[in-house]
XYZ file of C-alpha atoms in Angstrom:
729
model
C 122.893 97.251 -48.070
C 124.246 94.290 -49.837
C 127.326 96.315 -51.404
C 128.684 97.389 -47.062
C 128.148 93.177 -46.592
C 129.902 92.185 -49.998
C 132.828 94.755 -48.776
C 133.078 93.369 -44.845
C 133.394 90.190 -46.530
C 135.906 90.590 -48.869
C 137.879 92.625 -46.336
C 137.323 89.702 -43.836
C 138.273 87.081 -46.334
C 141.194 88.988 -47.364
C 142.650 89.066 -43.986
C 142.365 84.934 -43.437
C 144.033 85.189 -46.893
C 147.169 87.151 -45.345
C 146.962 85.032 -41.943
C 147.360 82.055 -43.786
C 150.259 82.938 -45.929
C 151.559 84.527 -43.063
C 151.508 81.310 -41.351
C 152.718 79.852 -44.147
C 156.023 81.743 -44.558
C 156.502 81.029 -40.865
C 156.144 77.914 -41.766
C 158.889 77.395 -44.310
C 161.219 79.446 -41.602
C 160.820 76.376 -39.453
C 161.789 73.688 -42.494
C 165.041 71.572 -42.001
C 166.570 72.384 -45.373
C 167.696 68.352 -45.698
C 164.190 67.147 -44.849
C 162.450 69.604 -45.808
C 160.027 69.029 -42.581
C 159.638 70.729 -38.746
C 163.150 70.871 -37.364
C 163.587 68.101 -35.062
C 166.748 68.744 -32.193
C 168.502 71.772 -34.184
C 171.641 72.812 -34.705
C 173.469 75.113 -35.042
C 176.328 74.608 -37.901
C 179.777 76.776 -37.819
C 177.904 78.748 -40.769
C 174.977 79.461 -38.324
C 172.170 77.521 -39.815
C 170.434 75.478 -38.973
C 169.355 71.279 -39.219
C 168.314 68.209 -37.911
C 171.093 66.361 -35.947
C 169.335 62.942 -37.229
C 169.608 64.569 -40.883
C 173.295 65.926 -40.332
C 174.085 63.188 -38.683
C 173.416 60.772 -42.324
C 174.725 63.047 -44.428
C 178.152 62.713 -42.972
C 177.377 59.060 -43.787
C 176.375 58.990 -46.846
C 179.569 60.843 -47.206
C 181.997 58.113 -46.030
C 182.241 59.599 -42.637
C 182.393 57.290 -39.033
C 178.537 57.405 -37.291
C 179.043 60.224 -35.428
C 177.599 60.427 -31.502
C 174.318 61.462 -31.141
C 172.723 62.457 -27.983
C 169.467 61.143 -26.633
C 166.326 62.368 -28.204
C 164.153 63.876 -25.144
C 160.898 62.155 -24.013
C 158.829 65.734 -23.780
C 155.151 65.941 -25.852
C 156.198 67.984 -28.424
C 157.741 64.938 -30.047
C 155.036 62.564 -29.525
C 153.152 62.013 -32.957
C 150.114 62.518 -30.982
C 150.795 66.267 -30.992
C 152.463 67.133 -33.889
C 151.206 69.499 -36.564
C 148.286 68.399 -38.256
C 150.067 70.006 -41.735
C 152.575 67.259 -42.089
C 152.892 63.738 -40.720
C 156.395 63.575 -39.533
C 158.102 61.066 -41.031
C 159.251 58.132 -39.322
C 162.678 58.527 -37.116
C 165.240 56.445 -38.249
C 166.257 53.699 -36.099
C 170.175 52.205 -35.116
C 169.725 49.273 -38.011
C 169.162 52.427 -41.018
C 171.783 54.298 -39.490
C 174.156 51.025 -39.923
C 172.639 49.915 -43.409
C 173.750 53.394 -44.180
C 177.046 52.868 -43.242
C 177.743 49.204 -44.298
C 176.870 51.087 -47.806
C 178.595 54.076 -48.066
C 182.011 52.761 -45.791
C 181.707 49.297 -46.035
C 183.165 46.892 -42.642
C 186.594 46.339 -42.010
C 186.649 43.685 -39.082
C 189.725 43.191 -37.299
C 189.933 47.572 -37.238
C 190.297 49.075 -33.842
C 188.963 53.268 -33.698
C 191.574 54.290 -31.241
C 194.016 53.330 -34.684
C 192.146 56.099 -36.527
C 193.798 59.099 -36.738
C 191.471 61.437 -36.380
C 189.465 62.947 -38.676
C 188.374 66.237 -39.307
C 185.043 66.808 -41.133
C 182.875 68.699 -43.476
C 180.104 68.830 -43.539
C 177.863 70.493 -46.978
C 175.435 72.917 -45.260
C 172.625 72.782 -48.274
C 172.187 76.566 -47.207
C 174.876 78.027 -48.684
C 176.600 75.161 -50.317
C 179.945 75.117 -48.447
C 182.240 72.786 -47.032
C 181.667 74.084 -42.847
C 184.472 71.880 -41.383
C 183.261 70.760 -37.970
C 186.250 69.790 -35.816
C 187.190 66.828 -34.934
C 184.493 66.082 -32.466
C 181.870 66.817 -35.524
C 178.447 66.999 -35.042
C 179.517 66.530 -30.181
C 181.530 70.518 -30.955
C 177.751 72.104 -32.380
C 174.967 73.977 -30.438
C 171.505 72.596 -29.768
C 169.714 75.449 -30.873
C 167.062 75.836 -28.308
C 165.459 78.895 -29.253
C 164.552 77.850 -32.526
C 163.061 74.152 -30.973
C 160.976 76.369 -28.331
C 159.180 78.174 -31.509
C 158.359 74.935 -33.169
C 157.189 73.905 -30.133
C 154.740 77.350 -29.967
C 154.033 76.850 -33.242
C 152.163 73.015 -33.238
C 150.888 74.230 -30.210
C 149.032 76.694 -31.594
C 148.052 74.865 -34.903
C 146.692 72.033 -32.963
C 144.638 74.736 -31.044
C 142.990 76.673 -34.834
C 142.007 72.641 -35.680
C 140.170 72.276 -33.222
C 136.395 71.090 -34.261
C 133.710 73.039 -33.304
C 131.075 71.428 -30.979
C 127.850 72.309 -29.992
C 126.864 74.217 -28.580
C 123.197 73.046 -27.230
C 124.150 69.540 -26.442
C 124.752 68.116 -23.144
C 129.213 67.823 -21.850
C 128.242 63.877 -21.294
C 127.712 63.381 -24.717
C 128.667 66.968 -26.443
C 128.587 66.261 -30.546
C 130.770 68.154 -33.050
C 129.076 70.924 -34.834
C 126.747 70.437 -38.544
C 125.559 73.713 -38.796
C 125.580 77.343 -38.288
C 122.222 79.059 -37.429
C 123.739 83.166 -38.862
C 119.965 84.639 -37.077
C 120.865 82.567 -34.241
C 124.491 83.184 -33.968
C 124.883 79.350 -32.623
C 126.565 76.128 -33.955
C 123.980 73.245 -33.604
C 124.125 68.961 -34.188
C 122.690 68.060 -37.071
C 119.377 66.683 -33.968
C 119.366 70.003 -32.325
C 119.079 71.961 -35.113
C 116.168 69.887 -36.220
C 115.076 70.242 -31.873
C 115.551 74.282 -31.971
C 114.228 75.144 -35.533
C 111.546 72.795 -36.454
C 109.103 72.993 -39.142
C 105.884 75.057 -39.777
C 107.919 77.681 -36.957
C 109.734 81.372 -38.374
C 112.790 79.646 -36.630
C 112.682 77.158 -40.039
C 113.345 80.580 -42.146
C 116.861 81.002 -40.336
C 119.566 81.025 -42.190
C 121.897 77.961 -41.655
C 125.432 78.047 -42.877
C 128.672 76.103 -42.007
C 129.595 76.300 -38.207
C 131.887 78.786 -37.223
C 133.154 80.895 -33.703
C 133.048 84.712 -35.763
C 129.028 84.764 -37.163
C 128.968 88.402 -39.725
C 126.763 90.421 -38.774
C 123.148 89.749 -40.268
C 122.039 93.649 -40.079
C 124.675 96.288 -41.034
C 124.682 98.899 -37.735
C 126.987 102.227 -37.860
C 130.385 101.759 -36.331
C 129.766 105.631 -34.146
C 125.723 104.486 -33.776
C 125.318 101.224 -32.818
C 122.121 101.174 -32.123
C 121.244 102.793 -35.696
C 121.067 100.579 -39.313
C 122.760 101.334 -42.439
C 120.447 102.629 -45.125
C 121.542 105.213 -46.787
C 125.672 105.967 -49.167
C 127.002 108.706 -49.878
C 128.230 108.933 -53.571
C 130.560 111.837 -52.531
C 131.584 109.958 -49.671
C 131.592 106.950 -50.720
C 130.435 105.145 -47.966
C 127.581 103.585 -45.753
C 125.740 106.295 -43.509
C 123.116 105.425 -41.381
C 120.382 108.616 -40.159
C 122.365 109.641 -38.177
C 124.964 110.297 -39.669
C 123.470 111.820 -42.248
C 122.381 114.645 -40.951
C 125.622 115.410 -39.931
C 127.216 118.930 -41.870
C 129.895 116.764 -43.025
C 127.257 115.837 -45.974
C 125.574 118.630 -46.154
C 125.159 118.805 -50.189
C 126.198 115.359 -51.171
C 124.751 113.105 -53.388
C 123.227 110.502 -50.363
C 121.131 108.120 -52.015
C 119.685 105.130 -50.060
C 121.433 101.704 -50.617
C 118.554 99.769 -52.629
C 119.059 102.118 -55.361
C 122.777 102.511 -54.101
C 123.131 99.224 -55.177
C 121.168 99.159 -57.995
C 122.390 101.626 -59.371
C 126.258 100.355 -59.286
C 124.682 96.909 -60.483
C 123.709 98.200 -63.618
C 126.759 100.276 -64.231
C 129.048 97.033 -63.265
C 126.639 94.726 -65.777
C 127.640 97.757 -67.937
C 130.985 97.696 -67.883
C 131.472 94.191 -68.444
C 129.107 93.975 -71.254
C 131.850 96.896 -72.744
C 134.689 94.605 -71.750
C 133.604 91.392 -73.757
C 131.658 93.592 -76.748
C 135.620 95.273 -77.258
C 137.256 91.526 -76.560
C 135.378 89.978 -79.808
C 136.342 92.821 -82.148
C 140.265 92.962 -80.630
C 139.660 88.867 -81.247
C 138.451 89.950 -84.757
C 141.023 92.646 -85.455
C 143.766 89.241 -84.751
C 142.482 87.475 -86.514
C 142.625 90.250 -89.693
C 146.002 91.135 -88.758
C 146.952 87.030 -88.946
C 145.864 86.675 -91.603
C 147.327 89.536 -93.150
C 150.836 88.891 -91.822
C 150.434 85.335 -94.020
C 149.077 86.476 -97.129
C 151.542 89.489 -96.377
C 154.020 86.151 -96.569
C 152.152 84.866 -99.958
C 152.597 87.352 -101.509
C 156.670 87.789 -100.461
C 157.000 84.393 -102.383
C 155.471 85.564 -104.913
C 156.868 88.874 -106.161
C 160.084 87.412 -104.490
C 159.730 84.448 -107.449
C 158.923 87.321 -109.425
C 161.620 88.884 -108.944
C 164.387 86.386 -109.083
C 162.564 85.424 -113.128
C 163.410 89.575 -114.044
C 166.859 89.212 -113.138
C 166.912 86.005 -114.717
C 165.277 86.912 -117.790
C 167.800 91.212 -118.018
C 170.652 89.054 -117.592
C 170.154 87.329 -120.174
C 168.890 90.326 -122.372
C 172.542 91.846 -120.529
C 174.476 89.014 -121.876
C 173.283 89.133 -125.559
C 173.331 92.495 -125.876
C 176.431 92.451 -124.428
C 177.875 90.204 -127.037
C 176.567 92.165 -130.007
C 178.057 95.139 -128.817
C 181.181 93.518 -128.542
C 180.871 92.334 -132.050
C 179.785 95.692 -132.880
C 182.756 97.383 -131.101
C 185.090 94.477 -132.674
C 184.384 95.210 -136.578
C 184.487 99.103 -135.753
C 188.130 98.695 -135.009
C 189.046 96.629 -137.225
C 188.222 99.018 -140.673
C 189.450 102.068 -138.386
C 192.310 99.509 -138.368
C 192.403 99.334 -141.929
C 191.550 102.840 -143.193
C 194.301 104.182 -140.994
C 197.299 102.011 -143.095
C 195.880 102.288 -145.921
C 196.584 106.353 -145.294
C 199.565 106.324 -143.774
C 201.222 103.793 -146.630
C 200.053 106.228 -148.648
C 201.019 109.377 -147.390
C 204.636 107.559 -147.254
C 204.624 106.470 -150.395
C 204.379 110.323 -151.302
C 207.019 111.559 -148.545
C 209.484 108.646 -151.144
C 208.772 111.017 -154.411
C 209.934 114.359 -152.423
C 211.187 115.730 -156.147
C 207.923 116.070 -157.261
C 206.858 119.794 -155.369
C 203.210 119.384 -156.816
C 202.291 115.966 -155.833
C 204.192 116.875 -152.623
C 201.369 119.987 -152.568
C 198.709 118.742 -153.686
C 199.117 115.390 -150.546
C 200.154 118.218 -148.305
C 196.685 119.628 -148.707
C 194.703 115.684 -148.965
C 196.297 114.995 -145.646
C 195.314 118.524 -143.445
C 191.927 118.119 -145.539
C 190.878 115.212 -143.839
C 191.988 116.035 -140.301
C 190.493 119.752 -140.389
C 187.552 120.144 -137.807
C 184.143 121.950 -138.984
C 181.423 122.832 -136.683
C 177.709 121.333 -137.367
C 175.438 124.149 -138.130
C 172.852 124.471 -135.467
C 168.943 123.672 -136.528
C 166.753 125.822 -134.447
C 163.263 124.176 -133.476
C 159.755 125.376 -132.664
C 159.145 125.603 -128.917
C 157.414 123.098 -127.797
C 153.519 123.008 -126.007
C 153.702 125.501 -123.004
C 152.134 123.803 -120.294
C 149.726 126.503 -118.181
C 149.751 127.215 -114.312
C 146.037 126.148 -113.364
C 147.020 127.776 -109.910
C 147.934 131.196 -110.971
C 144.715 131.125 -113.770
C 141.235 132.959 -112.789
C 138.807 134.592 -114.150
C 137.393 137.900 -112.388
C 136.922 141.017 -113.348
C 139.724 139.601 -116.779
C 141.101 137.177 -117.615
C 144.492 136.593 -116.258
C 146.233 133.386 -117.436
C 149.064 131.542 -116.673
C 152.131 129.456 -118.881
C 155.626 128.237 -118.975
C 157.583 126.187 -120.619
C 158.898 122.376 -120.394
C 162.489 122.487 -119.797
C 162.948 120.954 -122.627
C 161.919 122.755 -124.713
C 163.619 125.325 -127.145
C 163.209 129.411 -126.436
C 160.278 131.436 -126.941
C 160.717 135.168 -128.779
C 156.740 135.694 -128.531
C 153.675 133.873 -127.254
C 149.599 133.761 -129.190
C 147.036 133.415 -126.809
C 143.738 131.885 -128.448
C 140.099 132.378 -126.266
C 137.057 131.122 -127.255
C 133.353 131.865 -125.653
C 131.826 127.951 -125.577
C 128.700 128.699 -123.303
C 126.450 131.017 -121.217
C 124.569 131.067 -118.111
C 124.684 127.099 -118.373
C 125.697 127.189 -114.241
C 128.509 124.576 -115.229
C 131.360 123.469 -113.277
C 134.623 124.878 -115.487
C 136.846 125.368 -113.668
C 140.268 124.246 -114.912
C 138.091 121.381 -117.032
C 140.313 119.990 -120.431
C 138.851 120.087 -123.228
C 138.336 116.683 -125.577
C 137.909 118.445 -128.737
C 137.430 121.795 -128.791
C 133.659 121.634 -127.803
C 131.631 123.121 -124.671
C 128.784 121.564 -122.540
C 126.298 122.904 -125.369
C 128.168 122.888 -128.578
C 127.251 126.558 -128.696
C 131.255 128.309 -129.166
C 131.643 131.884 -130.636
C 135.249 132.193 -132.982
C 138.436 132.417 -131.769
C 140.044 135.220 -131.373
C 143.598 135.956 -131.036
C 145.977 137.607 -128.953
C 149.757 138.459 -131.156
C 152.643 138.303 -130.356
C 152.405 138.664 -126.273
C 155.918 138.380 -124.962
C 156.484 137.216 -120.673
C 154.423 133.984 -119.249
C 150.949 135.469 -118.894
C 148.493 137.610 -120.362
C 145.201 139.487 -119.454
C 141.277 139.371 -121.535
C 139.253 142.260 -120.972
C 136.455 142.907 -122.373
C 134.448 139.618 -121.139
C 130.451 138.869 -120.916
C 129.608 137.875 -117.308
C 128.300 134.332 -116.477
C 130.314 132.846 -119.696
C 132.795 130.133 -120.146
C 135.659 130.515 -121.762
C 138.282 128.103 -123.678
C 141.571 129.586 -124.000
C 145.129 127.970 -125.132
C 148.367 129.247 -126.053
C 151.521 128.845 -127.771
C 154.936 129.601 -128.066
C 156.620 131.500 -131.864
C 160.875 131.637 -132.690
C 162.661 131.278 -136.036
C 161.680 127.291 -136.691
C 157.707 129.296 -136.667
C 155.459 128.232 -134.512
C 154.933 125.487 -131.909
C 152.177 123.292 -130.986
C 149.311 124.631 -128.700
C 149.463 123.845 -124.851
C 145.963 121.719 -123.648
C 142.714 124.020 -123.438
C 141.379 125.743 -120.249
C 137.824 126.452 -119.027
C 137.599 129.759 -116.808
C 134.096 130.754 -115.450
C 133.382 134.585 -115.143
C 131.758 135.837 -112.852
C 127.397 136.036 -112.423
C 127.811 139.453 -111.793
C 129.906 142.860 -112.519
C 132.771 142.863 -109.418
C 132.737 145.127 -106.860
C 135.638 147.123 -105.967
C 136.088 148.279 -102.558
C 138.692 148.678 -99.718
C 137.801 147.646 -96.139
C 137.511 150.691 -92.700
C 137.185 149.756 -89.399
C 137.280 153.823 -87.921
C 133.819 153.331 -86.169
C 133.815 149.693 -85.529
C 133.849 148.887 -81.545
C 136.971 146.735 -81.071
C 138.963 148.993 -83.387
C 142.332 148.636 -81.567
C 142.203 144.513 -81.579
C 142.691 145.109 -86.101
C 145.412 145.327 -88.111
C 145.391 146.535 -92.057
C 147.241 145.671 -94.115
C 148.508 147.661 -97.015
C 145.645 149.392 -99.405
C 143.130 148.166 -96.898
C 141.989 144.890 -98.860
C 143.459 142.102 -96.459
C 142.801 142.301 -92.191
C 144.150 141.014 -89.526
C 142.355 140.608 -85.509
C 144.435 139.520 -82.363
C 142.560 139.372 -79.013
C 145.457 141.324 -77.195
C 145.345 143.731 -74.040
C 141.388 144.577 -73.780
C 140.937 140.171 -73.707
C 143.783 140.628 -70.902
C 142.399 142.844 -68.874
C 138.695 140.938 -69.468
C 140.255 137.679 -68.422
C 137.562 137.054 -65.457
C 134.927 137.170 -68.242
C 136.375 134.913 -69.959
C 133.957 131.620 -69.301
C 130.979 133.577 -69.509
C 131.068 134.812 -72.613
C 132.501 134.405 -76.471
C 131.942 137.236 -77.683
C 134.494 139.148 -76.382
C 136.836 139.285 -79.394
C 134.455 140.701 -81.069
C 135.608 143.454 -83.918
C 132.895 144.208 -87.396
C 134.605 145.196 -90.926
C 132.535 146.590 -93.360
C 133.038 147.539 -97.360
C 133.100 151.731 -97.771
C 131.108 151.700 -100.968
C 126.844 150.982 -100.165
C 125.151 149.312 -102.489
C 122.138 150.516 -103.880
C 121.024 148.646 -107.102
C 121.719 145.940 -109.447
C 123.728 142.678 -108.668
C 127.082 142.805 -107.881
C 129.873 140.131 -107.022
C 133.410 139.998 -105.224
C 135.217 137.568 -103.997
C 137.810 136.456 -100.810
C 139.563 133.924 -99.277
C 139.608 133.546 -94.970
C 142.673 131.928 -93.068
C 142.472 128.580 -92.221
C 143.377 128.890 -88.689
C 141.002 131.564 -88.074
C 138.916 130.768 -85.149
C 135.708 131.939 -86.217
C 135.003 134.510 -89.254
C 131.757 136.013 -90.797
C 130.885 136.789 -94.789
C 128.311 139.178 -95.800
C 126.670 142.020 -96.345
C 124.828 143.340 -93.601
C 122.215 147.020 -93.458
C 124.359 150.234 -93.081
C 121.653 152.051 -91.311
C 121.508 148.954 -88.453
C 125.368 147.606 -88.851
C 125.617 152.285 -87.364
C 122.712 150.990 -84.925
C 124.248 147.578 -83.389
C 127.775 148.877 -83.167
C 127.278 151.938 -81.518
C 125.039 151.619 -78.973
C 126.434 150.866 -75.159
C 125.314 147.293 -75.187
C 127.948 144.826 -73.483
C 129.045 143.514 -75.206
C 130.841 140.627 -73.428
C 128.072 140.248 -71.414
C 126.399 136.459 -72.887
C 122.700 137.822 -73.585
C 124.586 139.664 -75.746
C 125.260 138.911 -79.539
C 126.047 141.556 -82.645
C 125.128 138.741 -85.053
C 123.206 135.920 -84.827
C 123.490 134.462 -87.350
C 122.038 131.951 -89.918
C 123.899 128.952 -88.814
C 122.065 129.246 -85.639
C 118.332 129.580 -86.684
C 117.113 133.240 -85.314
C 116.701 134.497 -88.179
C 114.711 131.883 -89.092
C 111.079 133.506 -88.360
C 111.641 136.662 -90.683
C 111.341 137.368 -93.922
C 113.892 139.942 -95.156
C 116.601 139.821 -92.041
C 118.948 143.387 -91.579
C 121.597 140.830 -92.233
C 122.833 137.614 -94.301
C 126.135 136.259 -93.145
C 127.659 132.852 -93.809
C 129.769 131.423 -90.778
C 134.149 130.030 -91.023
C 136.489 128.259 -89.205
C 139.127 125.978 -87.999
C 139.555 125.278 -92.077
C 135.864 124.833 -92.312
C 132.245 126.468 -92.940
C 128.985 125.966 -91.731
C 126.171 125.970 -94.288
C 123.036 126.670 -92.879
C 119.796 124.394 -92.967
C 117.084 124.898 -96.282
C 119.931 126.746 -98.064
C 119.963 125.877 -101.933
C 122.159 122.827 -101.566
C 121.324 121.801 -98.930
C 118.721 119.638 -98.698
C 118.658 117.771 -95.561
C 117.145 119.839 -92.434
C 120.191 120.530 -89.920
C 123.107 122.134 -91.430
C 126.353 121.103 -93.019
C 129.865 121.132 -92.923
C 132.310 121.396 -95.288
C 136.030 122.364 -96.425
C 136.489 126.097 -97.163
C 137.004 126.831 -99.871
C 140.951 128.452 -101.279
C 138.726 131.448 -102.488
C 134.763 132.546 -101.809
C 132.458 134.376 -104.245
C 129.783 137.025 -103.156
C 127.437 137.458 -106.158
C 124.037 140.517 -104.417
C 120.961 140.886 -106.587
C 119.475 143.853 -104.506
C 115.907 143.877 -106.161
C 115.555 140.672 -105.513
C 117.407 140.932 -101.916
C 119.258 137.622 -102.660
C 122.640 137.525 -102.409
C 123.776 133.800 -103.126
C 127.704 133.139 -101.754
C 130.599 130.974 -104.074
C 133.109 128.317 -104.634
C 135.600 131.077 -106.124
C 137.394 129.187 -108.586
C 134.765 126.681 -110.044
C 131.809 129.335 -109.094
C 129.819 126.196 -107.334
C 126.990 127.699 -105.510
C 127.302 126.490 -101.708
C 124.694 128.887 -100.081
C 121.437 130.752 -100.577
C 120.572 133.377 -98.185
C 117.855 136.633 -98.200
C 118.779 140.132 -96.769
C 116.797 143.057 -96.327
C 117.669 145.384 -99.162
C 115.496 148.384 -98.700
C 117.598 150.971 -97.892
C 121.623 150.638 -98.898
C 123.666 147.767 -98.139
C 127.472 146.936 -97.354
C 129.883 143.785 -97.258
C 130.685 143.228 -94.572
C 133.181 140.964 -92.520
C 133.013 139.676 -88.509
C 135.871 138.595 -86.395
C 134.944 136.093 -82.881
C 138.483 135.879 -82.238
C 142.147 135.498 -83.978
C 141.800 135.769 -87.945
C 142.303 137.216 -90.865
C 140.801 137.476 -94.359
C 142.285 139.198 -97.728
C 140.280 140.564 -100.841
C 140.429 139.394 -103.934
C 142.005 141.908 -105.551
C 141.539 143.344 -109.411
C 143.360 141.610 -112.170
C 143.288 145.250 -113.735
C 145.228 146.503 -110.810
C 148.051 144.138 -111.170
C 149.517 146.128 -114.201
C 148.299 150.149 -112.982
C 148.812 152.071 -110.334
C 146.803 151.767 -107.412
C 143.757 153.390 -107.144
C 143.338 156.937 -105.207
C 141.697 156.467 -101.169
C 137.777 155.777 -101.762
C 135.473 157.989 -99.654
C 133.583 156.320 -96.624
C 130.395 156.724 -95.977
C 129.863 154.808 -92.903
C 130.689 157.851 -90.486
C 131.498 157.671 -87.062
C 129.173 158.380 -84.213
C 129.880 159.354 -80.920
C 128.350 157.745 -78.424
C 127.525 159.155 -74.943
C 130.730 159.952 -72.520
């Protein structure tokens, strides 16, 4: 109810403000541009603007024209001081003596001069509205017509204002002694003087509790009633329509299904919302003010730093100029000395040769002098000295350890060429679980000081080498140096590589038996896969909002695991939507992806995933997956590297490694670059287990290629162990 009353009061106040603004605008139009008061006896100038006739006469006299003959002022009630506008008091009209003073001041007196002797004067009146000199003619203001229309409008406006400003009288006083009202009763809807208000509202009665206001002619309603049902009170508020309702309006069909609240509850809700928003605004205002202060202090500090830097720059430039001047003087002196020495030497040689030419009779002397003359001029090529190559730079992005060690390097640009290289490697530690990927050695020792003798690969051609016959779960340190005619150069910086914790499993991808194989594209060698939602998703677009499994695709490895420990790695494209990587029981994979189930139903989930927590209640679930997507990796709760109670997200590593211990039923996920453990999970290994990859939406992945396959031909296609089972039509 309070909200509705506030809206009614606001609308009334807006209407009063608009009326007051319109009245002021009309009143400004009725003002004289000279005296800036309500016009009296307005005349129309030739430029169609209106001014008071008395104001026009004063302007002409001030400009040196003779005083005009003014028409007599009409004796009307509108011009009397009693009925003038209460908003402004009309200044007193200029008297005859006032005009005489103006005339004497501006024009002066000319005794003995007659008007008939003066030639006719064409008067120019400066219009204050259009800012131009208007020609009035010979008669001056007598030729200007009175603006009767504007005069009547002024008369009606003054009458209207005088009526609106009348005092409000008491409604209960007797007519002969009627007093002006001083109070109004909102409950009685009447105006009272002080005596009548006390008489009709005696102390100790219910009337004494009435609300008294200022006197007014329009009382606002005490209780809001419905506009359509005048006998019904407004009791409800419709949030959908944003309007007040009575009990009958609430029963209409137009408000069926809308959220209708009692007025008190709606008022309280709105009040709390406004209070919350106001608090938020004040809080943000403090924060913005703090930021402004911080920025201002930063600007001041920047100015100080700029001044200090400018001084330092000027000082450095001055010092540099002094050093350059000294160096210039030194070089000039050196150049002058070299020039003098060279000139004296050449002059001496010239004198010697000229003396030899004078003794032309002595042939042997001439021949010997010719040999001496030719000998200094002959040019000899400097001997080329070959230097040993500089220390190579190992490319840590391409160097990796998988089934073998692959080392890649390059020579610096300013290094001498190398004929061949020697690669040294040494086993440092085993099974310590340390992260050594790409770390430089300090002193050539491992983490625990244990190391084996250095081994070497001699006469390595090219800029890469492959090292085999390695031990699992060990740290190897590698270095390389170049050799040419000058001998061996310096060793490169040492790098550390951690071998996988188990033998590498080599397999390919197979998707011939999956349910949505038409959307999966395999690359050459079946080590690369990409899932692209196509026509199937377009045909199921009407169900796209009810399910997130419309594009579920499954790929498995073609090699089952039945015993031992195995390791493999893959890389997931960062732009993939959702990709699940892990292992699954071969029989369960067949069962889940060959049953005629509704894959588009939101109740069906082929992989509940450890991230959802659905398998927490099972001791050995048949699947173990890790979810990746959009450049992130989800580490489920209760993991080996996760000490919190809930799942965490981490950046997606460039390569993801997996190690399956079949006897323990444990799958460990690693960062394949540093072999850092990300998460450990359990899986049921009572039957053969296969590597599995699940796409939800678009995505792509690449299996880690064996280092041994880079220099050998492709192996023949492997036998697919999971066969396709036809479903019932």
